[in-house]
Coordinates of C-alpha atoms in Angstrom, one line a residue:
Chain A
X1 CA -9.2 -6.9 -49.5
X2 CA -6.3 -5.0 -51.0
X3 CA -2.9 -6.5 -51.6
X4 CA -1.5 -4.4 -48.7
X5 CA -4.0 -5.8 -46.3
X6 CA -3.2 -9.3 -47.5
X7 CA 0.5 -8.6 -46.9
X8 CA -0.3 -7.4 -43.3
X9 CA -2.2 -10.5 -42.6
X10 CA 0.6 -12.6 -44.0
X11 CA 3.1 -10.8 -41.8
X12 CA 1.0 -11.2 -38.7
X13 CA 0.6 -14.9 -39.4
X14 CA 4.3 -15.4 -40.1
X15 CA 5.4 -13.5 -36.9
X16 CA 3.0 -15.4 -34.8
X17 CA 4.2 -18.8 -36.1
X18 CA 7.8 -17.9 -35.4
X19 CA 7.1 -16.8 -31.9
X20 CA 5.0 -19.9 -31.1
X21 CA 7.9 -22.0 -32.3
X22 CA 10.4 -20.1 -30.1
X23 CA 8.1 -20.6 -27.1
X24 CA 7.8 -24.3 -27.7
X25 CA 11.5 -24.6 -28.3
X26 CA 12.3 -23.1 -24.9
X27 CA 9.7 -25.3 -23.2
X28 CA 10.9 -28.6 -24.8
X29 CA 14.5 -27.5 -24.7
X30 CA 14.6 -27.0 -20.9
X31 CA 12.8 -30.3 -20.3
X32 CA 15.3 -32.1 -22.6
X33 CA 18.2 -30.5 -20.7
X34 CA 16.6 -32.0 -17.6
X35 CA 16.4 -35.4 -19.3
X36 CA 20.0 -35.3 -20.4
X37 CA 21.3 -34.2 -16.9
X38 CA 19.2 -36.7 -14.9
Chain B
X1 CA -1.4 -0.9 -43.0
X2 CA -4.4 -0.5 -40.7
X3 CA -7.1 -0.7 -43.4
X4 CA -7.4 -4.4 -43.1
X5 CA -9.3 -4.1 -39.9
X6 CA -11.1 -1.0 -41.0
X7 CA -12.6 -3.0 -43.9
X8 CA -13.7 -5.7 -41.6
X9 CA -15.5 -3.1 -39.4
X10 CA -17.2 -1.5 -42.3
X11 CA -19.0 -4.8 -42.9
X12 CA -20.5 -4.5 -39.5
X13 CA -21.3 -0.8 -39.8
X14 CA -18.8 0.2 -37.1
X15 CA -20.8 -1.6 -34.4
X16 CA -20.4 -0.6 -30.7
X17 CA -20.0 -3.1 -27.9
X18 CA -22.5 -6.0 -27.3
X19 CA -24.7 -5.7 -24.3
X20 CA -24.8 -7.6 -21.0
X21 CA -22.5 -10.4 -20.1
X22 CA -21.8 -11.3 -23.8
X23 CA -19.9 -8.1 -24.2
X24 CA -17.3 -9.3 -21.6
X25 CA -17.3 -13.0 -22.4
X26 CA -16.8 -12.7 -26.1
X27 CA -15.2 -9.4 -26.7
X28 CA -12.3 -9.0 -28.9
X29 CA -11.9 -5.3 -28.4
X30 CA -8.6 -4.3 -26.9
X31 CA -10.2 -1.7 -24.6
X32 CA -12.7 -4.1 -23.2
X33 CA -10.0 -6.7 -22.6
X34 CA -7.7 -4.1 -21.1
X35 CA -10.5 -3.1 -18.7
X36 CA -11.1 -6.8 -17.7
X37 CA -7.4 -7.3 -17.0
X38 CA -7.3 -4.2 -14.9
X39 CA -10.4 -5.0 -12.9
X40 CA -9.1 -8.6 -12.4
X41 CA -5.7 -7.4 -11.2
X42 CA -7.4 -5.0 -8.7
X43 CA -9.5 -7.9 -7.3
X44 CA -6.3 -10.1 -7.0
X45 CA -4.5 -7.1 -5.4
X46 CA -7.1 -7.0 -2.6
X47 CA -7.1 -10.8 -2.2
X48 CA -3.3 -10.9 -2.1
X49 CA -3.3 -7.9 0.2
X50 CA -5.7 -9.6 2.6
X51 CA -3.3 -12.5 2.8
X52 CA -0.4 -10.0 3.5
X53 CA -2.5 -8.6 6.4
X54 CA -3.0 -12.1 7.8
X55 CA 0.9 -12.4 7.7
X56 CA 1.4 -9.0 9.3
X57 CA -1.3 -9.6 12.0
X58 CA 0.5 -12.7 13.0
X59 CA 3.8 -11.0 13.1
X60 CA 2.6 -7.8 14.9
X61 CA 3.8 -9.2 18.3
X62 CA 6.0 -12.2 19.2
X63 CA 4.2 -15.5 19.8
X64 CA 1.5 -17.3 17.9
X65 CA -1.7 -15.3 17.8
X66 CA -4.1 -15.9 15.0
X67 CA -3.0 -18.7 12.6
X68 CA -1.2 -22.0 12.7
X69 CA 2.3 -22.0 11.3
X70 CA 1.2 -24.3 8.5
X71 CA -1.5 -21.8 7.4
X72 CA 1.1 -18.9 7.8
X73 CA 3.3 -20.7 5.2
X74 CA 0.3 -21.1 2.9
X75 CA -0.4 -17.4 3.2
X76 CA 3.2 -16.4 2.3
X77 CA 3.1 -18.7 -0.7
X78 CA -0.3 -17.7 -1.9
X79 CA 0.3 -14.0 -1.3
X80 CA 3.4 -14.1 -3.5
X81 CA 1.8 -16.2 -6.3
X82 CA -1.3 -14.0 -6.4
X83 CA 0.6 -10.7 -6.3
X84 CA 3.2 -11.7 -8.9
X85 CA 1.0 -13.6 -11.4
X86 CA -2.5 -12.2 -10.5
X87 CA -2.0 -8.6 -9.6
X88 CA 1.2 -7.0 -11.1
X89 CA 1.5 -8.9 -14.4
X90 CA -2.2 -8.7 -15.4
X91 CA -2.3 -5.0 -14.5
X92 CA 0.6 -4.2 -16.9
X93 CA -1.0 -6.5 -19.6
X94 CA -4.2 -4.5 -19.1
X95 CA -2.4 -1.2 -19.5
X96 CA -0.7 -2.7 -22.6
X97 CA -4.0 -3.8 -24.1
X98 CA -5.6 -0.4 -23.5
X99 CA -2.7 1.8 -24.6
X100 CA -0.4 0.1 -27.1
X101 CA -2.8 0.1 -30.0
X102 CA -3.7 3.7 -29.3
X103 CA 0.0 4.8 -28.9
X104 CA 1.1 3.2 -32.1
X105 CA -2.0 4.3 -34.1
X106 CA -3.3 0.7 -34.7
X107 CA -6.9 -0.2 -34.7
X108 CA -6.7 -3.1 -32.2
X109 CA -4.4 -5.9 -31.1
X110 CA -3.2 -8.1 -34.0
X111 CA -4.7 -11.3 -32.6
X112 CA -8.0 -10.2 -31.0
X113 CA -9.5 -13.7 -30.4
X114 CA -6.3 -14.9 -28.8
X115 CA -6.4 -11.8 -26.7
X116 CA -9.8 -12.8 -25.3
X117 CA -8.5 -16.3 -24.5
X118 CA -5.4 -14.9 -22.9
X119 CA -7.6 -13.0 -20.4
X120 CA -10.2 -15.7 -19.7
X121 CA -7.6 -18.3 -18.9
X122 CA -6.6 -16.2 -15.9
X123 CA -9.8 -16.3 -13.8
X124 CA -9.8 -20.1 -14.3
X125 CA -6.1 -20.4 -13.2
X126 CA -6.6 -18.3 -10.1
X127 CA -9.9 -20.0 -9.3
X128 CA -8.0 -23.3 -9.3
X129 CA -5.2 -21.8 -7.2
X130 CA -7.5 -20.3 -4.6
X131 CA -9.6 -23.5 -4.4
X132 CA -6.5 -25.2 -2.9
X133 CA -7.2 -23.3 0.3
X134 CA -10.1 -25.6 0.9
X135 CA -8.4 -28.9 0.1
X136 CA -7.1 -31.5 2.5
X137 CA -3.6 -30.4 3.4
X138 CA -4.4 -26.8 2.5
X139 CA -2.9 -24.6 -0.1
X140 CA 0.7 -24.8 -1.3
X141 CA 3.1 -23.7 1.5
X142 CA 6.6 -24.1 0.0
X143 CA 7.0 -20.5 -1.1
X144 CA 6.4 -19.2 -4.6
X145 CA 9.8 -20.6 -5.6
X146 CA 8.3 -24.2 -5.4
X147 CA 11.7 -25.7 -4.5
X148 CA 11.8 -29.5 -4.5
X149 CA 11.8 -31.7 -2.4
X150 CA 9.7 -29.4 -0.1
X151 CA 7.1 -28.7 -2.7
X152 CA 6.6 -32.4 -3.4
X153 CA 5.3 -32.7 0.2
X154 CA 2.3 -30.5 -0.7
X155 CA -1.0 -32.3 -0.2
X156 CA -3.8 -32.6 -2.6
X157 CA -3.1 -29.1 -3.8
X158 CA 0.0 -30.0 -5.7
X159 CA -1.4 -31.0 -9.1
X160 CA -3.7 -28.0 -8.9
X161 CA -0.8 -25.7 -8.2
X162 CA 1.1 -27.1 -11.2
X163 CA -1.9 -26.8 -13.5
X164 CA -2.7 -23.3 -12.4
X165 CA 0.9 -22.2 -13.0
X166 CA 0.8 -23.8 -16.4
X167 CA -2.4 -21.8 -17.2
X168 CA -0.9 -18.6 -16.0
X169 CA 2.2 -19.2 -18.2
X170 CA 0.0 -20.0 -21.2
X171 CA -1.9 -16.8 -20.7
X172 CA 1.3 -14.8 -20.4
X173 CA 2.9 -16.4 -23.4
X174 CA -0.2 -15.7 -25.5
X175 CA -0.3 -12.2 -24.3
X176 CA 3.4 -11.7 -25.1
X177 CA 3.0 -13.1 -28.6
X178 CA 0.1 -10.8 -29.2
X179 CA 2.0 -7.7 -28.0
X180 CA 5.0 -8.4 -30.1
X181 CA 3.0 -9.2 -33.3
X182 CA 0.9 -6.0 -32.7
X183 CA 3.9 -3.7 -32.3
X184 CA 5.8 -5.2 -35.2
X185 CA 2.9 -5.2 -37.6
X186 CA 0.2 -2.8 -36.6
X187 CA 2.0 0.5 -36.3
X188 CA 0.9 3.5 -38.3
X189 CA 3.3 3.7 -41.3
X190 CA 5.0 6.9 -40.1
X191 CA 5.9 5.4 -36.7
X192 CA 9.3 3.8 -37.0
X193 CA 10.5 1.5 -34.2
X194 CA 12.8 4.0 -32.7
X195 CA 10.1 6.7 -32.7
X196 CA 7.8 4.6 -30.6
X197 CA 6.8 5.9 -27.1
X198 CA 8.7 4.5 -24.2
X199 CA 5.8 2.6 -22.8
X200 CA 5.5 0.7 -26.1
X201 CA 9.3 0.1 -26.2
X202 CA 9.4 -1.2 -22.7
X203 CA 6.5 -3.5 -23.4
X204 CA 8.1 -4.8 -26.6
X205 CA 11.2 -5.8 -24.6
X206 CA 9.2 -7.2 -21.8
X207 CA 7.2 -9.3 -24.2
X208 CA 10.4 -10.9 -25.5
X209 CA 11.4 -11.6 -21.9
X210 CA 8.1 -13.3 -21.3
X211 CA 8.4 -15.3 -24.4
X212 CA 11.8 -16.5 -23.4
X213 CA 11.2 -17.3 -19.7
X214 CA 7.6 -18.4 -19.2
X215 CA 8.2 -21.6 -21.2
X216 CA 11.2 -22.3 -18.9
X217 CA 8.9 -22.0 -15.8
X218 CA 6.4 -24.3 -17.5
X219 CA 9.2 -26.8 -18.2
X220 CA 10.3 -26.7 -14.6
X221 CA 6.9 -27.3 -13.2
X222 CA 6.2 -30.0 -15.8
X223 CA 9.3 -31.8 -14.5
X224 CA 8.0 -31.4 -10.9
X225 CA 4.7 -33.0 -12.0
X226 CA 6.5 -36.0 -13.6
X227 CA 8.7 -36.4 -10.5
X228 CA 5.6 -36.6 -8.3
X229 CA 3.3 -38.7 -10.4
X230 CA 5.3 -40.5 -13.2
X231 CA 8.3 -41.9 -11.4
X232 CA 10.9 -39.5 -12.9
X233 CA 13.8 -38.1 -10.8
X234 CA 14.7 -34.8 -12.4
X235 CA 15.0 -33.2 -9.0
X236 CA 14.9 -36.1 -6.6
X237 CA 18.4 -37.0 -5.1
X238 CA 17.2 -40.5 -4.2
X239 CA 16.7 -41.3 -7.8
X240 CA 19.9 -39.6 -9.0
X241 CA 18.3 -36.2 -9.7
X242 CA 19.5 -32.8 -8.6
X243 CA 17.3 -30.5 -6.6
X244 CA 19.7 -27.6 -7.2
X245 CA 19.0 -27.9 -10.9
X246 CA 15.5 -26.8 -10.2
X247 CA 16.8 -23.7 -8.5
X248 CA 18.9 -22.9 -11.5
X249 CA 16.0 -23.4 -13.9
X250 CA 13.6 -21.6 -11.6
X251 CA 15.8 -18.5 -11.3
X252 CA 16.6 -18.5 -15.0
X253 CA 12.9 -17.7 -15.2
X254 CA 12.7 -15.9 -11.9
X255 CA 15.2 -13.1 -12.4
X256 CA 13.9 -12.0 -15.8
X257 CA 10.4 -12.2 -14.2
X258 CA 11.5 -9.4 -11.8
X259 CA 12.2 -7.2 -14.9
X260 CA 9.0 -8.3 -16.5
X261 CA 7.3 -6.6 -13.5
X262 CA 9.5 -3.5 -13.6
X263 CA 10.3 -2.6 -17.3
X264 CA 6.7 -1.6 -18.1
X265 CA 6.8 0.5 -14.9
X266 CA 9.8 2.3 -16.4
X267 CA 7.7 2.8 -19.5
X268 CA 4.9 4.3 -17.5
X269 CA 7.2 6.7 -15.6
X270 CA 8.9 7.7 -18.9
X271 CA 5.4 8.8 -20.2
X272 CA 4.3 10.7 -17.1
X273 CA 7.5 12.6 -16.2
X274 CA 7.7 14.4 -19.6
X275 CA 4.0 15.3 -19.5
X276 CA 4.1 16.9 -16.1
X277 CA 7.5 18.5 -16.8
X278 CA 6.2 19.8 -20.1
X279 CA 9.4 18.7 -21.8
X280 CA 10.2 15.8 -24.1
X281 CA 11.9 12.8 -22.5
X282 CA 15.6 13.4 -22.1
X283 CA 17.6 10.8 -24.0
X284 CA 14.8 8.7 -25.5
X285 CA 17.2 6.5 -27.5
X286 CA 19.4 6.0 -24.5
X287 CA 16.4 4.9 -22.6
X288 CA 15.6 2.3 -25.2
X289 CA 19.1 0.9 -25.2
X290 CA 19.2 1.0 -21.4
X291 CA 16.0 -1.0 -21.3
X292 CA 17.4 -3.6 -23.8
X293 CA 20.6 -3.8 -21.8
X294 CA 18.7 -4.5 -18.5
X295 CA 16.7 -7.2 -20.3
X296 CA 19.9 -8.8 -21.7
X297 CA 21.7 -8.7 -18.3
X298 CA 18.6 -10.2 -16.6
X299 CA 19.4 -13.5 -18.3
X300 CA 22.9 -13.8 -17.0
X301 CA 22.5 -13.0 -13.3
X302 CA 20.2 -15.7 -12.0
X303 CA 22.6 -17.4 -9.6
X304 CA 22.8 -14.4 -7.4
X305 CA 19.7 -15.8 -5.8
X306 CA 21.6 -18.9 -4.9
X307 CA 25.0 -17.8 -3.6
X308 CA 24.5 -19.7 -0.3
X309 CA 23.7 -22.9 -2.2
X310 CA 27.4 -23.2 -3.2
X311 CA 29.1 -22.7 -6.4
X312 CA 32.7 -22.2 -7.7
X313 CA 34.4 -18.9 -6.8
X314 CA 34.6 -18.0 -10.5
X315 CA 30.8 -18.4 -10.8
X316 CA 30.3 -16.3 -7.7
X317 CA 32.5 -13.5 -9.1
X318 CA 30.8 -13.6 -12.5
X319 CA 27.2 -13.4 -11.1
X320 CA 28.2 -10.8 -8.6
X321 CA 29.8 -8.5 -11.2
X322 CA 27.1 -9.1 -13.8
X323 CA 24.5 -8.2 -11.2
X324 CA 26.3 -5.0 -10.3
X325 CA 26.5 -4.1 -14.0
X326 CA 22.7 -3.7 -14.1
X327 CA 23.1 -0.6 -12.0
X328 CA 24.7 1.1 -15.1
X329 CA 21.7 1.1 -17.5
X330 CA 19.3 1.6 -14.5
X331 CA 21.4 4.6 -13.5
X332 CA 21.0 5.9 -17.1
X333 CA 17.2 5.7 -16.7
X334 CA 17.1 7.5 -13.3
X335 CA 19.5 10.2 -14.6
X336 CA 17.3 10.7 -17.7
X337 CA 14.1 11.1 -15.7
X338 CA 15.8 13.6 -13.5
X339 CA 17.2 15.4 -16.5
X340 CA 13.8 15.5 -18.1
X341 CA 12.5 17.3 -15.0
X342 CA 15.4 19.7 -15.0
X343 CA 14.2 23.2 -15.7
X344 CA 10.8 21.8 -16.7
X345 CA 7.5 23.6 -15.9
X346 CA 6.6 20.9 -13.4
X347 CA 3.2 20.4 -11.8
X348 CA 2.3 17.8 -9.3
X349 CA -0.9 16.0 -10.1
X350 CA -1.5 12.6 -8.7
X351 CA 0.2 10.6 -11.5
X352 CA 3.3 12.8 -11.2
X353 CA 3.4 12.3 -7.5
X354 CA 3.3 8.5 -7.8
X355 CA 5.9 8.7 -10.6
X356 CA 8.3 10.8 -8.4
X357 CA 7.8 8.5 -5.5
X358 CA 8.6 5.6 -7.8
X359 CA 11.9 7.1 -8.8
X360 CA 13.0 7.8 -5.2
X361 CA 11.7 4.6 -3.6
X362 CA 12.6 2.2 -6.4
X363 CA 16.1 3.5 -6.2
X364 CA 16.2 2.5 -2.6
X365 CA 15.2 -1.0 -3.6
X366 CA 17.9 -0.9 -6.3
X367 CA 20.6 0.1 -3.8
X368 CA 19.6 -2.7 -1.4
X369 CA 19.8 -5.0 -4.5
X370 CA 23.4 -4.0 -5.0
X371 CA 24.1 -4.8 -1.4
X372 CA 22.6 -8.3 -2.0
X373 CA 24.7 -8.7 -5.1
X374 CA 27.9 -8.7 -3.1
X375 CA 28.7 -12.3 -2.3
X376 CA 30.2 -12.0 1.2
X377 CA 27.4 -9.6 2.2
X378 CA 24.7 -11.8 0.7
X379 CA 25.8 -14.7 2.9
X380 CA 24.8 -12.6 5.8
X381 CA 21.6 -11.1 4.3
X382 CA 20.3 -14.3 2.6
X383 CA 16.9 -15.5 3.7
X384 CA 16.6 -12.6 6.1
X385 CA 14.0 -9.8 6.3
X386 CA 16.6 -7.6 4.4
X387 CA 15.6 -9.5 1.3
X388 CA 11.9 -9.1 2.0
X389 CA 12.5 -5.3 2.4
X390 CA 14.5 -5.2 -0.8
X391 CA 12.1 -6.9 -3.1
X392 CA 9.1 -5.2 -1.6
X393 CA 10.7 -1.8 -2.2
X394 CA 11.1 -2.8 -5.8
X395 CA 7.6 -4.2 -6.3
X396 CA 5.3 -2.0 -4.1
X397 CA 6.6 1.6 -4.4
X398 CA 8.1 0.3 -7.7
X399 CA 5.7 -1.7 -9.8
X400 CA 2.5 -1.0 -7.9
X401 CA 3.1 2.7 -7.6
X402 CA 3.8 2.8 -11.4
X403 CA 0.5 1.0 -12.0
X404 CA -1.3 3.5 -9.7
X405 CA 0.4 6.3 -11.6
X406 CA -0.7 4.9 -14.9
X407 CA -4.2 4.4 -13.7
X408 CA -4.5 8.0 -12.6
X409 CA -2.7 9.2 -15.8
X410 CA -4.9 7.5 -18.3
X411 CA -8.2 7.3 -16.3
X412 CA -9.6 10.5 -17.8
X413 CA -8.9 9.1 -21.3
X414 CA -10.7 5.8 -20.4
X415 CA -13.7 7.4 -18.6
X416 CA -14.0 10.8 -20.2
X417 CA -14.0 12.5 -16.8
X418 CA -11.4 13.9 -14.4
X419 CA -11.2 11.9 -11.3
X420 CA -11.3 13.3 -7.7
X421 CA -7.8 14.9 -7.5
X422 CA -8.0 15.6 -3.8
X423 CA -8.8 12.0 -3.1
X424 CA -6.0 10.9 -5.4
X425 CA -3.5 13.1 -3.5
X426 CA -4.7 11.7 -0.2
X427 CA -4.3 8.2 -1.6
X428 CA -0.8 9.0 -2.7
X429 CA 0.4 10.5 0.6
X430 CA -1.1 7.9 2.8
X431 CA 0.3 5.1 0.5
X432 CA 3.7 6.7 0.5
X433 CA 3.9 7.2 4.3
X434 CA 2.5 3.7 5.1
X435 CA 4.6 1.8 2.5
X436 CA 7.8 3.2 4.1
X437 CA 6.4 2.5 7.5
X438 CA 5.8 -1.1 6.4
X439 CA 9.0 -2.0 4.6
X440 CA 11.8 0.3 5.8
X441 CA 12.0 -1.3 9.3
X442 CA 12.4 -4.7 7.6
X443 CA 15.9 -3.6 6.6
X444 CA 16.8 -3.3 10.2
X445 CA 15.1 -6.6 11.1
X446 CA 17.1 -8.4 8.4
X447 CA 20.4 -6.9 9.4
X448 CA 19.7 -7.9 13.0
X449 CA 19.2 -11.5 11.8
X450 CA 15.4 -12.0 11.6
X451 CA 14.8 -14.8 9.1
X452 CA 12.0 -14.6 6.6
X453 CA 9.0 -17.0 6.3
X454 CA 8.6 -17.6 10.0
X455 CA 5.3 -17.1 12.0
X456 CA 7.1 -16.3 15.3
X457 CA 10.4 -14.5 16.3
X458 CA 12.6 -13.6 19.2
X459 CA 11.5 -10.6 21.3
X460 CA 14.4 -8.4 20.2
X461 CA 12.6 -8.0 16.9
X462 CA 9.3 -7.0 18.4
X463 CA 9.4 -3.2 18.0
X464 CA 10.2 -3.0 14.3
X465 CA 7.7 -5.8 13.6
X466 CA 4.9 -3.8 15.3
X467 CA 5.8 -0.7 13.3
X468 CA 5.7 -2.8 10.0
X469 CA 2.4 -4.3 10.9
X470 CA 0.8 -0.9 11.6
X471 CA 2.2 0.3 8.3
X472 CA 0.7 -2.6 6.5
X473 CA -2.7 -2.1 8.0
X474 CA -2.5 1.6 7.0
X475 CA -1.4 0.8 3.5
X476 CA -4.1 -1.7 3.0
X477 CA -6.8 0.7 4.2
X478 CA -5.4 3.5 2.1
X479 CA -6.1 1.5 -1.0
X480 CA -9.8 1.8 -0.3
X481 CA -9.4 5.5 -1.3
X482 CA -8.3 4.2 -4.7
X483 CA -11.5 2.2 -5.0
X484 CA -13.5 5.4 -4.1
X485 CA -11.6 7.3 -6.9
X486 CA -12.5 4.5 -9.3
X487 CA -16.2 4.4 -8.2
X488 CA -16.5 8.1 -8.6
X489 CA -14.4 8.3 -11.7
X490 CA -17.3 9.3 -14.0
X491 CA -18.6 12.1 -11.7
X492 CA -15.9 14.6 -12.4
X493 CA -15.6 17.3 -15.0
X494 CA -15.6 16.3 -18.7
X495 CA -12.0 15.6 -19.8
X496 CA -10.6 17.1 -22.9
X497 CA -8.9 15.0 -25.6
X498 CA -5.5 16.0 -24.4
X499 CA -6.5 15.6 -20.7
X500 CA -3.2 17.0 -19.4
X501 CA -1.5 20.3 -20.2
X502 CA 1.8 18.7 -21.4
X503 CA 0.5 15.5 -23.0
X504 CA 2.0 14.4 -26.3
X505 CA 1.4 11.3 -28.3
X506 CA -1.3 9.6 -30.4
X507 CA -3.5 8.5 -27.5
X508 CA -4.2 12.1 -26.7
X509 CA -5.5 12.9 -30.2
X510 CA -8.7 10.9 -29.8
X511 CA -11.7 12.2 -27.8
X512 CA -12.1 11.4 -24.1
X513 CA -13.5 8.8 -23.4
X514 CA -11.6 7.0 -26.2
X515 CA -14.2 5.7 -28.8
X516 CA -14.8 2.0 -28.9
X517 CA -12.9 1.8 -32.2
X518 CA -9.9 4.0 -32.8
X519 CA -7.5 4.6 -35.7
X520 CA -9.4 2.5 -38.3
X521 CA -7.3 4.4 -40.9
X522 CA -3.6 5.0 -40.8
X523 CA -2.9 8.3 -39.0
X524 CA -0.5 11.1 -40.0
X525 CA 1.9 12.2 -37.3
X526 CA 2.4 15.9 -37.3
X527 CA 3.8 18.5 -34.9
X528 CA 0.7 18.7 -32.8
X529 CA 0.9 15.0 -31.9
X530 CA 4.6 14.6 -31.8
X531 CA 6.1 11.6 -30.2
X532 CA 8.1 12.0 -27.1
X533 CA 11.3 11.5 -29.1
X534 CA 10.5 14.1 -31.7
X535 CA 9.2 17.4 -30.3
X536 CA 9.9 19.1 -33.7
X537 CA 8.3 16.7 -36.1

């Protein structure tokens, strides 16, 4: 596998991890906001 | 950029699809998964449509005819959940799966295994949801908004409702992540972001919306679940909770959800109008910025769904003006579509007819939305059939007409054959006549004071209800023509690669039907395959 392919895979992995973290943050964040308000 | 996947395929000697059921269960091919999404959404469209016909049969004349009021409420709830999460959203995800890799010159979606999971979660989710119809207490009947405390009175179906909504959300989030990662990382090197076709752009923005709001819905229903089974009081006033907070959280998800169902439709129409006008899209960049503006504004207008709940005057004013502001970027879009057609060499094949009807009828839905945005008026319109007319104009001749337009537009590319154009046009005209017959009278019913979500009504509403019910039956039957078109889709003349006279873009450079694997190598973009933005590349 070429260096360029490796770089593409790295970028795909990195973007995916960031987006998963964002989704989890919204999920947990809104439940926490409910906990704080109730 | 795209050679990574090409190398992987070389190891398997450019294999074709597996055979039998294994092909569909284990496929990671974006075209197969796109097809499964589209077939699934069509099945859900007919199941949700059958429920709509139960509703309209009951409402055809005053009095209780066919179903008990409890079952009527289950039908309104299930119809909405199935149409929103089972029909419209999966249809657009199916189109995204089929077309985005081909439009950006990528070999497949970036995360193909996750793509398979995203799809196969859906039949499970809707199997669970539909199974509640046969449970003690029946299916959920509190409306798709699932407001507490009403939703907490749901019978045995409640945990199944929550679980199925979680699964739908999970599927949507995984799909959104896949689309963003694909568009960011898998484009052919010459395709910069701003040069992407509008369908890809609208889907990129939609995917960000999905990523931001589906977890919010998941959080809200998780809190409902803990309120019901684990002794919490997030939304229970008796325990110090706040039921109105659920409404705020739900609509923080719910309003962007509306745009999740309409932005890809804007993308479809932005592809079709230039093709059949034989002109590049007018104001491509302005369309991108307008789409992004609509997406941004969708996050700051949610309380317009709750004006009658009560809120400070300053909040009412803010949400009213923010909502009305959405008309500006939407107006930019409508203007640009019309300007694209201006002095174009137009022809009126079925996809173009559906796209034109979309512009005209969606705009009617937009105007009634503006009326609803005005606080003093909304207090009169709220929870009336005017609201039902408004959102059905946005979603049926809006989203669903765009899906139909897309299906007709890309069907020859998928099957390799031209469909039955006469049948397509009959389908269009019957759908357009009956959709207006169904939903336009609902404006008058709402203005006259008929409330929504009721199985019976006063006799002064009888005439318009009968018209709406006749329209609904006609619209439902008209969709069988679409099934006929699909079943005979491979019997027409062989389609060329370009399919349509004015088609531009990478998807039209591959043969029809599109090969199982496309763009294994990065493609060069020259004048003959110019993107909509750049007619003179």
